[in-house]
PDB file of C-alpha atoms in Angstrom:
ATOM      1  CA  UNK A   1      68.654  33.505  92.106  1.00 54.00           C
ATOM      2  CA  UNK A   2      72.094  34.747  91.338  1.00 65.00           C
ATOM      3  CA  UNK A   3      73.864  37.541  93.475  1.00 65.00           C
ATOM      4  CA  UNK A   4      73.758  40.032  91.052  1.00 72.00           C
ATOM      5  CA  UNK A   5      69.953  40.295  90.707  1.00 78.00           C
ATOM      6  CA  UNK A   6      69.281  39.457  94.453  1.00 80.00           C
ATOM      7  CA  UNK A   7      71.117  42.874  94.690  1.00 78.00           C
ATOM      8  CA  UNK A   8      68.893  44.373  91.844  1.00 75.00           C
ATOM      9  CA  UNK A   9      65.716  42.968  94.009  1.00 82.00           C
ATOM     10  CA  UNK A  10      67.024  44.447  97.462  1.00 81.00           C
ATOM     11  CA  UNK A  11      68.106  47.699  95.681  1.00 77.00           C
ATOM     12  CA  UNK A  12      64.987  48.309  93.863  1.00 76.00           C
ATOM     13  CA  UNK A  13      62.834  47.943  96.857  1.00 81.00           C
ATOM     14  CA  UNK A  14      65.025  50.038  98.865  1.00 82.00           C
ATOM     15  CA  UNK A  15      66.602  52.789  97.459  1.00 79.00           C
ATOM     16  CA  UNK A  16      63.110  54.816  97.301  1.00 80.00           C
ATOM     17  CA  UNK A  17      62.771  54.286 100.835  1.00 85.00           C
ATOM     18  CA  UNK A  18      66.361  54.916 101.647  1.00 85.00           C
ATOM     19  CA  UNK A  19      66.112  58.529  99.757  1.00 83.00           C
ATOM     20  CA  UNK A  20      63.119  59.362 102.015  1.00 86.00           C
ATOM     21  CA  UNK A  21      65.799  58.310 104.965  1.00 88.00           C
ATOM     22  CA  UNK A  22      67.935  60.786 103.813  1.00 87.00           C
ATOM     23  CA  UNK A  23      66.033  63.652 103.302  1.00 86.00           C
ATOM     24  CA  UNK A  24      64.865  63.245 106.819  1.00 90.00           C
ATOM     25  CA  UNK A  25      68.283  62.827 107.793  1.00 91.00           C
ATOM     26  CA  UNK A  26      69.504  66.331 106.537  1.00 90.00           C
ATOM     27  CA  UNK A  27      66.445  67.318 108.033  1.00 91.00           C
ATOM     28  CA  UNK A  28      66.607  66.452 111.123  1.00 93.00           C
ATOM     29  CA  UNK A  29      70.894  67.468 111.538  1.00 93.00           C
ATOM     30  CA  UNK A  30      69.737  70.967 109.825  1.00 93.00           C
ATOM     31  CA  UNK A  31      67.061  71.050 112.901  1.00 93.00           C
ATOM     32  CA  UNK A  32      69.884  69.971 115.027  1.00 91.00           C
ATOM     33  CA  UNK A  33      72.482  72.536 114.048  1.00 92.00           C
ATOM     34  CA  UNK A  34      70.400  75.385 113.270  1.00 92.00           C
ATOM     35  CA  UNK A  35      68.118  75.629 116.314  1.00 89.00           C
ATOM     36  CA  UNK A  36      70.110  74.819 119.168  1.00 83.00           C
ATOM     37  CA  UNK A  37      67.369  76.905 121.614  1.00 85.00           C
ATOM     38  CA  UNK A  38      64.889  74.368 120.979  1.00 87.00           C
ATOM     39  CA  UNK A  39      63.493  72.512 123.478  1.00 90.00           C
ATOM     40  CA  UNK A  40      65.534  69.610 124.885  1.00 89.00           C
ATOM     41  CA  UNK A  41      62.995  67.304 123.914  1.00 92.00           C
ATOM     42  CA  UNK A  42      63.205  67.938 120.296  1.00 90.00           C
ATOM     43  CA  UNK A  43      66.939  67.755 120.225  1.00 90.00           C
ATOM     44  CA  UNK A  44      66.444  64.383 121.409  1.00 92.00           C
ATOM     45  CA  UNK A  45      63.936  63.570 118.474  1.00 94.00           C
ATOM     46  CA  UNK A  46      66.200  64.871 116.210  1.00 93.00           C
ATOM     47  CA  UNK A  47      68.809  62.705 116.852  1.00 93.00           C
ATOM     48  CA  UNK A  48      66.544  60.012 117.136  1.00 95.00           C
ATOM     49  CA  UNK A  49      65.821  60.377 113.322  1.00 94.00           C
ATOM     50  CA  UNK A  50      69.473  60.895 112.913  1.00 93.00           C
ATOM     51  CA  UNK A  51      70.301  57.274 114.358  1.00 94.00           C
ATOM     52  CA  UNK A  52      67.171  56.008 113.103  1.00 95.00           C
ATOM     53  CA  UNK A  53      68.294  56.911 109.627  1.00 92.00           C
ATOM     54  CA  UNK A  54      72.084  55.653 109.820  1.00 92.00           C
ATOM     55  CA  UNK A  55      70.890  52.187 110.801  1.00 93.00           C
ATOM     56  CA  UNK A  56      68.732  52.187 108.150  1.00 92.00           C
ATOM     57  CA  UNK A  57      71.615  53.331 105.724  1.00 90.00           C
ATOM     58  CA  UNK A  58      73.925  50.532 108.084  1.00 92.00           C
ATOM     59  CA  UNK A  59      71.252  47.491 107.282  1.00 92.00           C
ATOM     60  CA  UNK A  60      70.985  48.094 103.872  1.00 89.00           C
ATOM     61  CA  UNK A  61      75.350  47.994 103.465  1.00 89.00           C
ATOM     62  CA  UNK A  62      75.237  44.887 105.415  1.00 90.00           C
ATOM     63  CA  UNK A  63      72.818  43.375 103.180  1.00 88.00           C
ATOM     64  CA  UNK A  64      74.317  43.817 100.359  1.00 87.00           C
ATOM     65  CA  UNK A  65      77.519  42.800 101.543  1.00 88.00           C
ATOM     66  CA  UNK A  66      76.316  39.778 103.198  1.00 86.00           C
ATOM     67  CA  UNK A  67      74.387  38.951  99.340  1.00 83.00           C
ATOM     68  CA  UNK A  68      77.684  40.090  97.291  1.00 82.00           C
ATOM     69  CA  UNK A  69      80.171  36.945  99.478  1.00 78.00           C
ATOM     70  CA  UNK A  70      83.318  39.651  98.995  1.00 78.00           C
ATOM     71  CA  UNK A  71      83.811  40.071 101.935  1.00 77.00           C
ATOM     72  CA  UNK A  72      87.105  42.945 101.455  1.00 81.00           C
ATOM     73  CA  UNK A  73      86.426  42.995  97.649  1.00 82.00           C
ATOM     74  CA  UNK A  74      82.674  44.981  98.122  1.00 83.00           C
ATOM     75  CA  UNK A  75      84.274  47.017 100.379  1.00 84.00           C
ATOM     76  CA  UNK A  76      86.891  48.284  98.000  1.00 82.00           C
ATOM     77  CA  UNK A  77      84.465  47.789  95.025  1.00 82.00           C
ATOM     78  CA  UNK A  78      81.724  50.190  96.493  1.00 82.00           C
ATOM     79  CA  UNK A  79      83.873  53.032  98.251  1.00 80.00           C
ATOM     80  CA  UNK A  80      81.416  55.229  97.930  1.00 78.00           C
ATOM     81  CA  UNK A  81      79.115  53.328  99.911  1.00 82.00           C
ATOM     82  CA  UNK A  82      81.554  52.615 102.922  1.00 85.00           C
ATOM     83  CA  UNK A  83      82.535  56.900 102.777  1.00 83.00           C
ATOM     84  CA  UNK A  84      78.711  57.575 102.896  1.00 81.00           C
ATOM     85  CA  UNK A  85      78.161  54.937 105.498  1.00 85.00           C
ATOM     86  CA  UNK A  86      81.040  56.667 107.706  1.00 85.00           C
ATOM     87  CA  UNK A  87      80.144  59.859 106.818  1.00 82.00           C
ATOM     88  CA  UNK A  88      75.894  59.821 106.300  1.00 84.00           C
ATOM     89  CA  UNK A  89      76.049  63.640 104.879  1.00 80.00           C
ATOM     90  CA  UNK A  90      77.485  62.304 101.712  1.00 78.00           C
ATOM     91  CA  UNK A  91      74.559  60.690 101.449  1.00 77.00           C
ATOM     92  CA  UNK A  92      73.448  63.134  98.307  1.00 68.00           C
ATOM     93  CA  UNK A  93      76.234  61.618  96.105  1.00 69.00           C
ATOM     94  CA  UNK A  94      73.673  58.357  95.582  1.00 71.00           C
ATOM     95  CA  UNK A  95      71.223  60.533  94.231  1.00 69.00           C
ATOM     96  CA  UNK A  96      72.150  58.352  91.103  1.00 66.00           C
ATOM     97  CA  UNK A  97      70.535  55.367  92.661  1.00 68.00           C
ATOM     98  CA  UNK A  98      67.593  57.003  93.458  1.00 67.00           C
ATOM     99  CA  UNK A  99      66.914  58.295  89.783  1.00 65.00           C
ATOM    100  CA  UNK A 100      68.131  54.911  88.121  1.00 66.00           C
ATOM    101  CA  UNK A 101      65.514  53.177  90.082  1.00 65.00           C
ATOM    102  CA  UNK A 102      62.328  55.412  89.318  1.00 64.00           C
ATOM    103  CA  UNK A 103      64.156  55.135  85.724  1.00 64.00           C
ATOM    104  CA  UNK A 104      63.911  51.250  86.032  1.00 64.00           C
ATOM    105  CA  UNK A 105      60.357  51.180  87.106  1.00 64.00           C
ATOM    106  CA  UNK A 106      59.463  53.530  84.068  1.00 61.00           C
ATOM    107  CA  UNK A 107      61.520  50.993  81.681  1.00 62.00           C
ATOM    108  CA  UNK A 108      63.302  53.513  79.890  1.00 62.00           C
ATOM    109  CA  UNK A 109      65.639  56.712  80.572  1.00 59.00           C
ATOM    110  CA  UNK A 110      63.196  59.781  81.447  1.00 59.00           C
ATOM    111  CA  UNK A 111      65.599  62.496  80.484  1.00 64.00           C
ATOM    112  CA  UNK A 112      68.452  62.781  77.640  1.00 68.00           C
ATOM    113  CA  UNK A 113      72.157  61.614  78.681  1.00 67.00           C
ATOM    114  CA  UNK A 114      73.532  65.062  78.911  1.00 68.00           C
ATOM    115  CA  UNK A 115      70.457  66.368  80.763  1.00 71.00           C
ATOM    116  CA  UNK A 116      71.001  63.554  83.499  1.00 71.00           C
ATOM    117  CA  UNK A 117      74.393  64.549  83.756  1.00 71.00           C
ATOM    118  CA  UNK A 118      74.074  68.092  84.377  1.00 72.00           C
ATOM    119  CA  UNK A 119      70.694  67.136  86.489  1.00 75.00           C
ATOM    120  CA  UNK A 120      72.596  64.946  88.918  1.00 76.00           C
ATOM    121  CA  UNK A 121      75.647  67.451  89.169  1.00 75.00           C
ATOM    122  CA  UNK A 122      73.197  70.170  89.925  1.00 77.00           C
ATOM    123  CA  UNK A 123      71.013  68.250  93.024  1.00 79.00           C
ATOM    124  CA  UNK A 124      74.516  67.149  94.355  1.00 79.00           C
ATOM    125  CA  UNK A 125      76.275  70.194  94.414  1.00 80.00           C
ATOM    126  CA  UNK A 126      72.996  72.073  95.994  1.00 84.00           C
ATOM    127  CA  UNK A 127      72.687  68.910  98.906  1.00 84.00           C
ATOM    128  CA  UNK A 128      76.381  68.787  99.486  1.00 84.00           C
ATOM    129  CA  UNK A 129      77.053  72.390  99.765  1.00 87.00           C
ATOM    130  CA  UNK A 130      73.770  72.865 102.078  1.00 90.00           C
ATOM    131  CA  UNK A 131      75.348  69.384 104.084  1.00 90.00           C
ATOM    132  CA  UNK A 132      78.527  71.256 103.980  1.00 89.00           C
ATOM    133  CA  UNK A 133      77.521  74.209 105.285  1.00 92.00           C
ATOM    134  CA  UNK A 134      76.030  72.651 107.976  1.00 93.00           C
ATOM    135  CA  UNK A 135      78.820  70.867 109.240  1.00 92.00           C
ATOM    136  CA  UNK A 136      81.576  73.442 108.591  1.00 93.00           C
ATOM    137  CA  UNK A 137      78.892  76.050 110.958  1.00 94.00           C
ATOM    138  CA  UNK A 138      78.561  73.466 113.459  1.00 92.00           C
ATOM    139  CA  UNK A 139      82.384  73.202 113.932  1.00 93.00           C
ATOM    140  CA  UNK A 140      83.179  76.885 113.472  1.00 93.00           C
ATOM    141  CA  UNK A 141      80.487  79.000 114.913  1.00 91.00           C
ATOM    142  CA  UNK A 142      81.834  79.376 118.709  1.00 90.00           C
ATOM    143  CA  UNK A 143      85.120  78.254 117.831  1.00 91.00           C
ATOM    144  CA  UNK A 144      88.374  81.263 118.603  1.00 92.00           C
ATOM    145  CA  UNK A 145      89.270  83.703 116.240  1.00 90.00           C
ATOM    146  CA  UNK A 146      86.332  81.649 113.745  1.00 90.00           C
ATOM    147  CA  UNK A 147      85.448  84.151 110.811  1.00 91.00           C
ATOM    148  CA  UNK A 148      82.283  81.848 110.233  1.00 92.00           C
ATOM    149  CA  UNK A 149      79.806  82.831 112.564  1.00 91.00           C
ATOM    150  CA  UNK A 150      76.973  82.771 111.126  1.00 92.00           C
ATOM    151  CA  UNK A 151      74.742  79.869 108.902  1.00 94.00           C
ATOM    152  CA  UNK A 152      75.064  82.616 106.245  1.00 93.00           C
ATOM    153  CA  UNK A 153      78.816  83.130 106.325  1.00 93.00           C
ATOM    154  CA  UNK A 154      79.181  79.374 106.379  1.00 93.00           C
ATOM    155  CA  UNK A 155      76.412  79.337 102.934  1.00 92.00           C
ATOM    156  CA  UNK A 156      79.032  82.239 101.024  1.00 92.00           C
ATOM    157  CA  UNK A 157      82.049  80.242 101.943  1.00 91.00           C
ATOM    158  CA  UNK A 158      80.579  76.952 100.480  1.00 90.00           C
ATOM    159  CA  UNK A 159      78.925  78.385  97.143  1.00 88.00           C
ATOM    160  CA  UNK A 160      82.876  79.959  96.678  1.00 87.00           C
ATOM    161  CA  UNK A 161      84.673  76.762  97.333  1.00 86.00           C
ATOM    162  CA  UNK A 162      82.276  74.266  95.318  1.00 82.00           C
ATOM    163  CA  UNK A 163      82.858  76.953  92.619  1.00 80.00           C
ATOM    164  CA  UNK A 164      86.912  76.517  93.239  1.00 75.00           C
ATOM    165  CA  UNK A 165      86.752  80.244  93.628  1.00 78.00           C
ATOM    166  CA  UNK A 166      87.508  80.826  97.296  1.00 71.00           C
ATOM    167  CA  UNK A 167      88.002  84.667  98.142  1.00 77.00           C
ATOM    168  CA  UNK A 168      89.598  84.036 101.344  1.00 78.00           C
ATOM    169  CA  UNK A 169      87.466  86.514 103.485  1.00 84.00           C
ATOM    170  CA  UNK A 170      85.513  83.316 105.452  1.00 88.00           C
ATOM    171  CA  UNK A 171      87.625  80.408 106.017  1.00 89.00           C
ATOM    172  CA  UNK A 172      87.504  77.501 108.643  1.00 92.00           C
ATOM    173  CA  UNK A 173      89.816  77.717 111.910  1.00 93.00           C
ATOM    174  CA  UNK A 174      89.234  74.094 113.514  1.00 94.00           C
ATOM    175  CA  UNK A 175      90.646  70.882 112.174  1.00 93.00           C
ATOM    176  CA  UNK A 176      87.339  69.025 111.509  1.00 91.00           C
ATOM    177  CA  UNK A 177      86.762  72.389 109.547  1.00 91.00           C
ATOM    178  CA  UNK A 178      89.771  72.523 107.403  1.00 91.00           C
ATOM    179  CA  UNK A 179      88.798  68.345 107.257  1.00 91.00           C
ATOM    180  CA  UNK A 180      85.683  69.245 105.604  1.00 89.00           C
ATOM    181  CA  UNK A 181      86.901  71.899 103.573  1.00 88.00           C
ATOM    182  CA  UNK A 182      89.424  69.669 101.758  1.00 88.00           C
ATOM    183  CA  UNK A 183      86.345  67.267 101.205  1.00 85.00           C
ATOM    184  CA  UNK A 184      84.186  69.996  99.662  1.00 84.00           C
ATOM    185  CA  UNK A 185      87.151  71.057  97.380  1.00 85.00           C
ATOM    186  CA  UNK A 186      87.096  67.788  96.146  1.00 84.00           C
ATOM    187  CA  UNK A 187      83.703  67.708  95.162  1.00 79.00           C
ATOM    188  CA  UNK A 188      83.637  70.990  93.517  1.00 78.00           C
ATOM    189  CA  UNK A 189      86.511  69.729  91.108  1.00 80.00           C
ATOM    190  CA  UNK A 190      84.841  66.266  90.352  1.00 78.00           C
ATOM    191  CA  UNK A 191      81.355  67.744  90.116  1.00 74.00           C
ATOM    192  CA  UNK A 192      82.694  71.124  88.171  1.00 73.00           C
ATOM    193  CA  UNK A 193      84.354  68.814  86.000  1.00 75.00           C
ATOM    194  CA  UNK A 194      81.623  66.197  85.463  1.00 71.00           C
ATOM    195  CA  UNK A 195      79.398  69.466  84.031  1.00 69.00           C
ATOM    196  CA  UNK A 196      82.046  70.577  81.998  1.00 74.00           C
ATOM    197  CA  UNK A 197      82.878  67.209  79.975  1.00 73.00           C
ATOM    198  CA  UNK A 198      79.198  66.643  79.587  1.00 70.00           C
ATOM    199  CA  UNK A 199      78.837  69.974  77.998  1.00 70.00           C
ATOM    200  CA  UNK A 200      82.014  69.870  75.465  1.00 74.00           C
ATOM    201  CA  UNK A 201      80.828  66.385  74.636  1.00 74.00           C
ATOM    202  CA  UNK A 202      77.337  67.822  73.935  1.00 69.00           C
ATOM    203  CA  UNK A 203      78.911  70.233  71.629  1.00 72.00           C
ATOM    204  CA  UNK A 204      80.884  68.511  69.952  1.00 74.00           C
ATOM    205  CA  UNK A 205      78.162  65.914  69.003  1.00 72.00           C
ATOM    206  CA  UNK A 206      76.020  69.281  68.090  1.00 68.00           C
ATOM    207  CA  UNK A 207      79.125  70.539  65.977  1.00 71.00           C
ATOM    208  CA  UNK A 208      79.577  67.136  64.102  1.00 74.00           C
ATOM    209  CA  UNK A 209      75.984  66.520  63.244  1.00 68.00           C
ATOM    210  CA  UNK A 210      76.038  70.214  61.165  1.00 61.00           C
ATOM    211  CA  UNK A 211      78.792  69.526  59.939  1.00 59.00           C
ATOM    212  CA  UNK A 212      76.987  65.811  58.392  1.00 57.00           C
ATOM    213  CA  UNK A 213      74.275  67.753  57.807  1.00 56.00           C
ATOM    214  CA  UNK A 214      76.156  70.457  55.486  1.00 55.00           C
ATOM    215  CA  UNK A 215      75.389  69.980  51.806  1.00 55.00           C
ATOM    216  CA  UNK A 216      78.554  68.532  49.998  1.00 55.00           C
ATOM    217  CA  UNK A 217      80.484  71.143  47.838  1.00 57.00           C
ATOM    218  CA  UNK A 218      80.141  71.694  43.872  1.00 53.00           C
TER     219      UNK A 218
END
């Protein structure tokens, strides 16, 4: 068996399972974060599932690294694997994966091109900003002179950074914030910008086919 469809074997059996891993991932850090007068005991299971879920997410880069013989080249060639390996709350941005293998299973595409793109953009930027918000809260929420205090004050300033808006009134203090915030800018752009081609692309297609359609002149 070649290495590309060992991969396609090893990805298809485990990207299902590996979404699961991530949903209890953000779980279990929103648990974390948001409830820190729980018991001791379930701060400890909570980061149990945390750890739990990043070797899972570890095992399944080493595998494919160990069946891809790149060595350096897989790491450079899959970037956004190694970033959400380092950084597990990216873990939304393979929500691609996820969908192309229930697409695989169903042997053809289960919704239109422009509707996948606008689909995955959407569940991104809703898991990313909720990750974001998260982190930026944990970082900022006893820090001096923070303005975020609160989960929701951390929720307003993500929605108005995703949305490259940012009204200035809530903004991060610490260094991991400001870290973060630079990260979230980022994907706003790419993700605001992924919508935005899709749709101009949609109407121009719309545009052209009336235009084909028109009946020719007398």
């Amino acid at each position: 068996m070649d290495v590309n469809a060992r991969t396609a074997r090893w990805e298809e059996h485990v990207e299902l399972p590996l979404a699961a891993a991530s949903t209890l991932y953000l779980t279990a850090y929103a648990v974390h974060v948001l409830a820190p007068g729980m018991p001791e005991v379930w701060h400890n299971v909570c980061l149990g599932v945390l750890y739990t879920a990043w070797a899972a997410f570890a095992l399944d880069y080493a595998v494919r690294w160990r069946f891809s013989g790149r060595r350096l080249g897989f790491v450079r060639s899959h970037w956004l694997d190694t970033l959400v390996l380092v950084l597990p709350l990216l873990r939304p941005l393979r929500i691609v994966k996820a969908y192309e293998t229930v697409e695989r299973r169903h042997g053809r595409p289960l919704l239109p091109l422009y509707a996948r793109v606008v689909t995955y953009a959407g569940l991104a930027t809703v898991l990313l900003g909720f990750s974001g918000s998260l982190a930026v809260f944990q970082q900022e929420r006893y820090a001096p002179g923070a303005s975020i205090r609160t989960f929701g004050d951390s929720l307003w300033w993500t929605c108005s950074t995703l949305a490259t808006v940012g009204y200035g009134d809530v903004v991060p203090v610490t260094q991991k914030g400001r870290v973060i915030a630079v990260g979230m800018m980022a994907c706003g752009l790419a993700l605001l910008g992924a919508v935005t081609g899709s749709f101009s692309s949609w109407l121009l297609q719309v545009f052209s086919r009336e235009g084909d359609e028109r009946p020719p002149e007398r």
